[in-house]
Every structure is written in structure tokens, then in C-alpha cells.
Amino acid sequence: MKKKNVAAVSFDDLKKIVLNDAKNGDGILTQDQIDTYLSTYDLSDDLAEDLLEFIGNNDIIISDDGLDDIDVEDDMLLTGAADDLDIDLDLGDDLLGDDTPDLDFDGDFDMMTSDTLHMYQVADADAEMDQNQLGSNVKINDPVKMYLKEIGRVELLSHDDEIKLAKKILEGDEAAKKELAAANLRLVVSIAKRYVGRGMLFLDLIQEGNMGLIKAVEKFDYTKGFKFSTYATWWIRQAITRAIADQARTIRIPVHMVETINKLTRIQRLLIQELGREPTAEEIAERMDGMTPEKVREIQKISLEPVSLETPIGEEDDSHLGDFIEDEGVMSPDDYAANELLKDELNEVLLELTDREEKVLRLRFGLDDGRTRTLEEVGKEFSVTRERIRQIEAKALRKLKHPSRSKRLKDFLDR
């Protein structure tokens, strides 16, 4: 499929792209192509269903090549996800044995995904106990590996089998729902692995994708003509992407804003390819359907990821980012030392006044606690009138202005 400016592609244009791709493929589209259409063009729920219906109405065949013998572990090696997930791909089934917990879909259908994945978290703890017995050279502590092994035992369905189950589902058969969902768990893993590294754990991505699979099972209409895997792909991808938007960021951003950020990012990449440089906000705004440059800058600011002040800096990781950021609210060591010296000198000068004069100045100027008092407040403190306090204050200030005292304080002001 040729690279298009997604901001300028209408739904009718997308239909033409689909027909052209199908023509080039002898009337066949791959599952990857369908997923690309659904993920690249920001389709709403209704438009996604319309596109799938359009594909079925035009007798376009959806190829599921590779799904029947999907090797999730090999795919994860190619994407580098295995290293991130710490998956031991050399671990044989003989080491895991037959005690690996079996998937049980006889329980509550709505709780299938969370209960199943919790089972593997419990199995993970048991495996850690076994690891202590087997030694550090043998690694079986891998719930992801166990989950992939177990879903690989479920046989995939033919298109005729899907239709039979879909008919039973319409009649209210809960067992048919469970069977259709169980047969497509590998599809969820295949899609979820593409989102590794976006802020959520792989098992969490699988669980969110399974929730989308359940919704696809409930909404699937076999009369439209397309395979269930084609229909379910969009629901799985939508569930995963919305979960990432809602949970992956430290500061949550609404889903609609995440979609706008993704659209802006794609346009920015296209402009970099076209211009050979970073595009300006004005250039991006022209491709964003009338969005103003100010709005583009605001979205770019929102999209920034927070950075931890504890981020290691340097080759030895012995420093942190926070060590290099100035706290403008804290006084510098030089100013702090000067203020302490001034405070000491001021206390020495005030000792040359009478006790009453010293206390009046301390209250009036807040020298002790930083809170200044009015003449009336100080007057109540001494049980005298405000006028009397004004006179005491004026007399004390005149004494301080004497050259013998003022010079000692003035030296600090001249620094």
C-alpha cells in the first residue's frame, strides 16, 4: 500500500486505495493490510464497520496466511520484544511439563481474561519456588511463555465453523461465545506485540486486547461476509490503543486528544521527509484541516512526556537530572551567608537601643517572624496609644541613623 498523506485522505479515497490494493493482489488482501487501513486512517467505529462491509460486498478475499501456524515467540524475537519481556525462548515444553495450568473457559465469560491472566501470575510465583529447587541455571519463571504455550493448544476455526458459532451466538449460546473467543486469543497476542514499549506491560496489553475480542464476539455479524478475524482486528486494536491512551502516561490525556497528537505526529513525520528538516508550526497547521499554529504548539506542548528528576545522568549513573536543575526559590549560598551576617550585625546594633525601642522595631518590621505589625497592634502590645508607638519608633530610627551605627549596616547594602 502506497504511503499517503493521511490528513488529506477521505473515506471515499480510502475505498479506492482498498480496491487498488485488492486488484494488485489478485482480489486478495492480507490481514496486515486490513489492520493498516484501520490503524492508519483514524476511522470511527461506524466507519470501520462500513469499510469491512465494503470489503465483503466487493468479493475481496481476506487472507489469513500465517495465522494458522502463528509463532508468537519468533515474531517477538524479530521485534525485539523478547528481550524486553525477558522471555526464555530456549525453554522446552519438556521442562515446563504437563503441569502448566489449562485455560478454563467454563466460568463467567466476562471474567475470562482477568481470571486467566491472574492464573499465570499465580503460576509465576509457583515457578519461582521451583526455580530455587532446580538452580539458577534453569529458567522457568515466565508467565508469558506459559500463556503463549497454552493458547497455542486451542485449534483455530475455519470460516464455516465461525458461521456455525455465530448462528449459535445469535440464539444466545454462551458456550459458542467462549469457543469463538478462545480460538482467536492468538490473534490478540499477534496484535498486542506491536504495542510493546508504549508504557504498558505485555500481559496488560493482551488483557486489554482480550476485552476488545469479547466485544467483537458479541457484535459479529456473519451475514456481512467477512471472516471473524478481519472484524475482530479493529476491536482488539481499538481496545489496546485506548487503554494505552488512558493508562500508559504519567499524566492522563483524553483519548480524543491522543488521537489528535498521533495525527499531528504522522503529519510531522511526512513533512520531515518532504522538507528534509523539522517543519514549523505554521507548516503543520496547513495540513491539519484549518488548525491554527497556536493550537499546534499547544498540542506539541501537551504531548511532551514528563521526565523524572531521578533520571540517571552520566556514564557511571552517579548523578541525577535533579542535581543540575536550579531551584530559583532557594537563596544562593553567597546571599544566605550575607543575610546571616547582616542579621547578626543588626542584632548587635539593636542592643544599643532600649528594650522598649528594640521590641517596637522588631514588631513593626517583623524582624523575628517576618510579619509586620501596624501601630495599633503594637500599641495594644504595650497598652499605649498608636501615637506613642509612632514616637518611640521615630526616636529609635533616629538613633540607628547615627553614622556610628548606620555605617555598619550600610556596608551590607553596598555589596
XYZ file of C-alpha atoms in Angstrom:
415
model
C 0.000 0.000 0.000
C 1.473 3.328 -1.026
C 2.201 5.947 1.593
C -0.468 8.661 1.564
C -0.936 11.950 3.298
C -3.445 10.623 5.833
C -4.710 14.103 6.660
C -5.936 14.533 3.087
C -7.488 11.051 2.525
C -11.288 10.901 2.680
C -13.272 7.723 3.260
C -14.072 7.529 -0.460
C -10.354 7.843 -1.231
C -9.676 5.015 1.211
C -12.166 2.811 -0.632
C -10.253 3.453 -3.863
C -6.983 2.549 -2.125
C -8.544 -0.703 -0.889
C -9.827 -1.615 -4.357
C -6.458 -0.801 -5.923
C -4.572 -2.907 -3.365
C -7.006 -5.787 -3.887
C -6.551 -5.531 -7.657
C -2.767 -5.665 -7.278
C -3.166 -8.713 -5.052
C -5.448 -10.623 -7.464
C -8.516 -9.882 -5.370
C -6.826 -10.764 -2.083
C -5.921 -8.562 0.884
C -3.810 -9.737 3.790
C -4.800 -9.370 7.428
C -1.862 -6.981 7.876
C -3.238 -4.721 5.138
C -6.641 -4.610 6.823
C -5.027 -3.749 10.143
C -3.036 -0.994 8.433
C -6.181 0.549 6.936
C -7.931 0.551 10.299
C -4.981 1.883 12.278
C -3.613 4.478 9.847
C -6.706 6.449 8.901
C -8.248 7.157 12.342
C -11.615 5.593 11.481
C -14.527 5.873 13.870
C -16.401 2.757 14.991
C -19.075 3.221 12.321
C -16.591 3.918 9.505
C -14.523 0.883 10.462
C -17.586 -1.345 10.175
C -18.532 0.366 6.896
C -15.069 -0.349 5.487
C -15.232 -4.017 6.464
C -18.696 -4.271 4.923
C -17.392 -2.570 1.755
C -14.608 -5.170 1.514
C -17.108 -8.012 1.865
C -19.560 -6.542 -0.661
C -16.810 -6.294 -3.289
C -15.946 -10.003 -3.002
C -12.444 -9.232 -1.768
C -10.819 -12.229 -0.102
C -9.124 -11.679 3.233
C -6.071 -13.910 3.538
C -5.203 -15.251 6.971
C -1.910 -16.713 5.772
C 0.392 -17.299 8.689
C -2.306 -17.151 11.332
C -2.887 -20.920 11.444
C 0.742 -21.597 12.318
C 1.500 -18.317 14.017
C 4.692 -18.415 16.074
C 4.318 -15.580 18.516
C 7.734 -16.151 20.041
C 9.522 -15.843 16.679
C 7.584 -12.670 15.908
C 8.584 -11.221 19.262
C 12.224 -12.023 18.576
C 12.041 -10.099 15.315
C 10.564 -7.053 17.011
C 12.993 -7.196 19.926
C 10.146 -7.686 22.361
C 11.557 -10.900 23.739
C 14.476 -9.065 25.314
C 12.148 -6.505 26.912
C 9.872 -9.248 28.253
C 12.765 -11.436 29.431
C 11.300 -14.438 27.600
C 13.414 -17.609 27.607
C 12.775 -18.907 24.080
C 15.058 -21.913 24.596
C 12.843 -23.262 27.340
C 11.426 -26.577 26.123
C 7.975 -27.982 26.760
C 9.608 -30.944 28.490
C 10.919 -28.609 31.209
C 7.553 -26.962 31.723
C 5.966 -30.401 31.736
C 2.267 -31.135 31.666
C 1.540 -29.251 34.882
C 1.117 -25.940 33.053
C -2.347 -24.664 34.027
C -5.005 -25.222 31.360
C -7.228 -22.420 30.111
C -10.653 -22.843 31.636
C -13.431 -21.096 29.731
C -16.279 -22.764 31.586
C -16.573 -19.910 34.071
C -18.022 -16.443 33.776
C -17.379 -15.194 30.227
C -16.912 -11.562 31.251
C -14.206 -12.519 33.756
C -12.314 -14.796 31.334
C -9.399 -12.513 30.586
C -8.609 -11.226 34.078
C -9.007 -14.658 35.693
C -6.887 -16.344 33.041
C -4.026 -13.884 33.335
C -4.235 -13.975 37.132
C -3.801 -17.745 36.863
C -0.463 -17.176 35.200
C 0.615 -14.653 37.807
C -0.020 -17.339 40.451
C 1.798 -19.886 38.301
C 4.662 -17.413 38.057
C 5.033 -17.453 41.845
C 4.953 -21.268 41.866
C 7.567 -21.353 39.121
C 9.806 -19.100 41.200
C 9.632 -21.635 44.037
C 10.527 -24.438 41.611
C 13.423 -22.346 40.313
C 15.013 -22.376 43.766
C 14.897 -26.177 43.701
C 16.239 -26.538 40.132
C 19.059 -23.999 40.456
C 19.840 -20.615 38.915
C 20.870 -22.081 35.525
C 17.351 -23.304 34.739
C 14.779 -20.622 33.992
C 11.055 -21.388 34.190
C 9.865 -18.113 35.719
C 7.874 -16.928 32.699
C 4.087 -16.422 32.788
C 4.101 -15.030 29.232
C 5.749 -18.198 27.920
C 3.195 -20.334 29.734
C 0.286 -18.285 28.396
C 1.551 -18.476 24.799
C 2.061 -22.216 25.099
C -1.458 -22.724 26.408
C -3.330 -20.651 23.820
C -1.326 -22.422 21.126
C -3.137 -25.635 22.054
C -6.523 -24.211 21.029
C -7.419 -25.176 17.469
C -8.254 -22.396 15.045
C -11.625 -22.306 13.324
C -12.485 -22.469 9.652
C -14.794 -19.850 8.168
C -17.637 -22.392 8.203
C -17.001 -23.093 11.879
C -17.139 -19.350 12.615
C -20.502 -19.085 10.867
C -21.899 -22.019 12.851
C -20.754 -20.466 16.121
C -22.054 -17.029 15.091
C -25.500 -18.508 14.480
C -25.446 -20.151 17.907
C -24.387 -16.849 19.486
C -27.404 -15.130 17.941
C -29.531 -17.784 19.643
C -27.947 -16.898 22.994
C -25.479 -19.789 23.272
C -22.839 -18.678 25.817
C -20.635 -21.710 25.121
C -20.352 -20.632 21.481
C -19.141 -17.204 22.607
C -16.412 -18.770 24.698
C -15.313 -21.105 21.915
C -15.106 -18.321 19.318
C -13.123 -16.119 21.694
C -10.739 -18.901 22.745
C -9.940 -19.738 19.127
C -8.821 -16.159 18.479
C -6.618 -15.499 21.507
C -3.524 -15.871 19.302
C -4.808 -13.041 17.127
C -4.866 -10.814 20.226
C -1.247 -11.666 21.036
C -0.212 -11.060 17.425
C -1.704 -7.548 17.562
C -0.661 -6.771 21.149
C 3.040 -7.413 20.458
C 3.063 -4.433 18.089
C 2.348 -2.112 21.015
C 5.127 -3.313 23.344
C 7.219 -0.412 24.626
C 4.410 2.153 24.760
C 4.069 2.288 28.524
C 2.132 -0.896 29.341
C 3.268 -4.412 30.210
C 2.789 -7.107 27.579
C 0.327 -9.093 29.723
C -1.706 -5.918 30.280
C -1.809 -5.308 26.518
C -3.033 -8.866 25.988
C -5.720 -8.454 28.635
C -6.998 -5.213 27.086
C -6.946 -6.850 23.653
C -8.957 -9.775 25.015
C -11.597 -7.308 26.199
C -11.806 -5.982 22.639
C -12.064 -9.578 21.385
C -15.038 -10.179 23.679
C -16.764 -7.093 22.284
C -16.084 -8.321 18.730
C -17.616 -11.708 19.589
C -20.768 -10.008 20.843
C -21.091 -7.694 17.813
C -20.000 -10.056 14.994
C -22.492 -10.311 12.121
C -21.643 -13.278 9.900
C -24.116 -12.146 7.212
C -21.743 -9.338 6.170
C -19.473 -11.945 4.561
C -16.085 -11.286 6.126
C -14.126 -13.542 8.457
C -14.288 -13.040 12.187
C -10.541 -12.347 12.433
C -10.969 -9.456 9.988
C -13.778 -7.970 12.061
C -12.118 -8.616 15.431
C -8.823 -6.987 14.456
C -10.241 -3.485 14.674
C -11.963 -4.058 18.022
C -8.797 -5.559 19.502
C -6.635 -2.710 18.224
C -9.125 -0.105 19.470
C -9.226 -1.645 22.959
C -5.429 -1.709 23.177
C -4.847 1.808 21.844
C -7.494 3.298 24.117
C -6.011 1.503 27.113
C -2.575 2.892 26.246
C -4.036 6.384 25.913
C -5.867 6.042 29.221
C -3.267 4.249 31.353
C 0.233 4.478 29.874
C 1.019 8.134 30.582
C 2.013 9.542 33.958
C -0.322 12.467 33.244
C -3.515 11.195 31.636
C -4.504 12.699 28.296
C -8.087 12.254 26.979
C -8.426 9.683 24.201
C -9.599 12.228 21.621
C -6.525 14.361 22.332
C -4.245 11.320 21.999
C -5.746 10.692 18.551
C -5.071 14.319 17.616
C -1.482 14.030 18.878
C -0.964 10.859 16.828
C -2.347 12.551 13.727
C -0.091 15.568 14.249
C 2.923 13.296 14.757
C 2.260 11.441 11.491
C 1.939 14.697 9.568
C 5.124 15.979 11.181
C 6.998 12.857 10.009
C 5.675 13.273 6.467
C 6.766 16.914 6.382
C 10.239 15.974 7.627
C 10.521 13.552 4.701
C 9.267 16.154 2.229
C 11.215 19.166 3.525
C 14.332 17.485 4.880
C 14.038 19.459 8.122
C 11.787 19.950 11.122
C 8.540 21.630 9.966
C 7.326 24.827 11.593
C 4.024 25.055 13.457
C 2.627 27.050 10.522
C 3.511 24.297 8.031
C 1.960 21.623 10.233
C -1.184 23.719 10.725
C -1.743 23.867 6.950
C -2.031 20.059 6.863
C -4.221 19.840 9.983
C -7.531 20.878 8.441
C -7.508 24.556 9.387
C -5.890 24.200 12.799
C -4.083 27.364 13.902
C -0.312 27.421 14.551
C -1.042 28.364 18.174
C -3.165 25.220 18.573
C -0.379 23.118 17.019
C 2.117 24.494 19.542
C -0.317 23.790 22.378
C -0.758 20.163 21.240
C 3.011 19.733 20.924
C 3.398 21.003 24.477
C 0.707 18.623 25.758
C 2.366 15.665 24.034
C 5.646 16.081 25.929
C 6.378 13.218 28.300
C 7.295 14.076 31.907
C 10.895 13.348 32.873
C 11.837 12.099 36.328
C 14.224 14.243 38.362
C 15.798 10.928 39.404
C 16.837 10.105 35.817
C 20.494 8.943 35.931
C 22.999 11.233 34.204
C 26.500 10.293 33.096
C 28.273 7.054 32.331
C 28.560 6.000 35.961
C 24.922 6.829 36.766
C 26.172 8.524 39.908
C 24.330 11.789 39.201
C 20.679 12.570 38.620
C 18.893 15.128 36.477
C 17.630 16.953 39.564
C 21.218 17.678 40.603
C 21.629 20.009 37.614
C 18.361 21.961 37.874
C 18.462 25.243 39.761
C 15.805 25.870 42.383
C 15.037 29.535 41.832
C 13.101 29.661 45.095
C 16.165 28.834 47.170
C 18.682 31.522 48.159
C 22.201 31.067 46.829
C 24.912 30.187 49.389
C 26.539 33.629 48.967
C 23.297 35.505 49.592
C 22.433 33.252 52.520
C 25.813 33.894 54.171
C 25.476 37.670 53.608
C 21.980 37.679 55.128
C 23.161 35.770 58.183
C 25.997 38.263 58.705
C 23.565 41.176 58.268
C 21.194 39.605 60.786
C 23.990 39.225 63.328
C 25.142 42.822 62.809
C 21.579 44.141 63.073
C 21.094 42.321 66.366
C 24.295 43.925 67.664
C 23.078 47.388 66.650
C 19.638 46.887 68.208
C 21.254 46.022 71.530
C 22.382 49.663 71.744
C 18.699 50.742 71.939
C 16.458 50.488 74.976
C 14.497 47.287 75.443
C 11.225 49.026 74.527
C 12.698 50.634 71.376
C 14.205 47.344 70.266
C 10.951 45.443 70.739
C 8.899 48.126 68.928
C 11.199 47.941 65.871
C 11.169 44.145 65.886
C 7.358 44.097 65.906
C 6.915 46.931 63.405
C 9.323 45.459 60.820
C 8.733 41.751 61.550
C 12.403 41.065 62.279
C 11.651 37.894 64.254
C 8.793 36.191 62.396
C 8.585 38.093 59.099
C 5.142 39.599 59.884
C 4.950 43.371 60.202
C 2.516 44.952 62.707
C 0.518 48.152 62.490
C 0.938 50.989 65.004
C -2.354 49.986 66.575
C -1.300 46.321 67.008
C 1.992 47.332 68.632
C 0.143 49.836 70.825
C -2.085 47.070 72.181
C 1.040 45.019 72.910
C 2.398 47.832 75.128
C -1.004 49.160 76.295
C -0.292 52.619 74.854
C -1.728 54.698 72.028
C -0.640 54.309 68.425
C 0.747 57.849 68.538
C 3.039 56.900 71.400
C 4.321 53.902 69.398
C 4.961 56.191 66.416
C 7.061 58.462 68.635
C 9.090 55.529 70.051
C 9.687 54.196 66.533
C 10.833 57.568 65.210
C 13.241 58.023 68.109
C 14.713 54.540 67.640
C 15.224 55.098 63.909
C 16.999 58.389 64.558
C 19.433 56.549 66.815
C 20.080 53.952 64.127
C 20.747 56.647 61.544
C 23.678 57.919 63.556
C 26.838 57.443 61.440
C 28.437 55.197 64.040
C 25.600 52.686 63.628
C 24.316 53.265 60.087
C 27.770 52.732 58.558
C 27.935 49.206 59.973
C 24.661 48.291 58.221
C 25.230 50.322 55.065
C 28.268 48.210 54.196
C 25.962 45.247 53.568
C 23.675 47.254 51.255
C 26.623 48.345 49.112
C 27.685 44.754 48.371
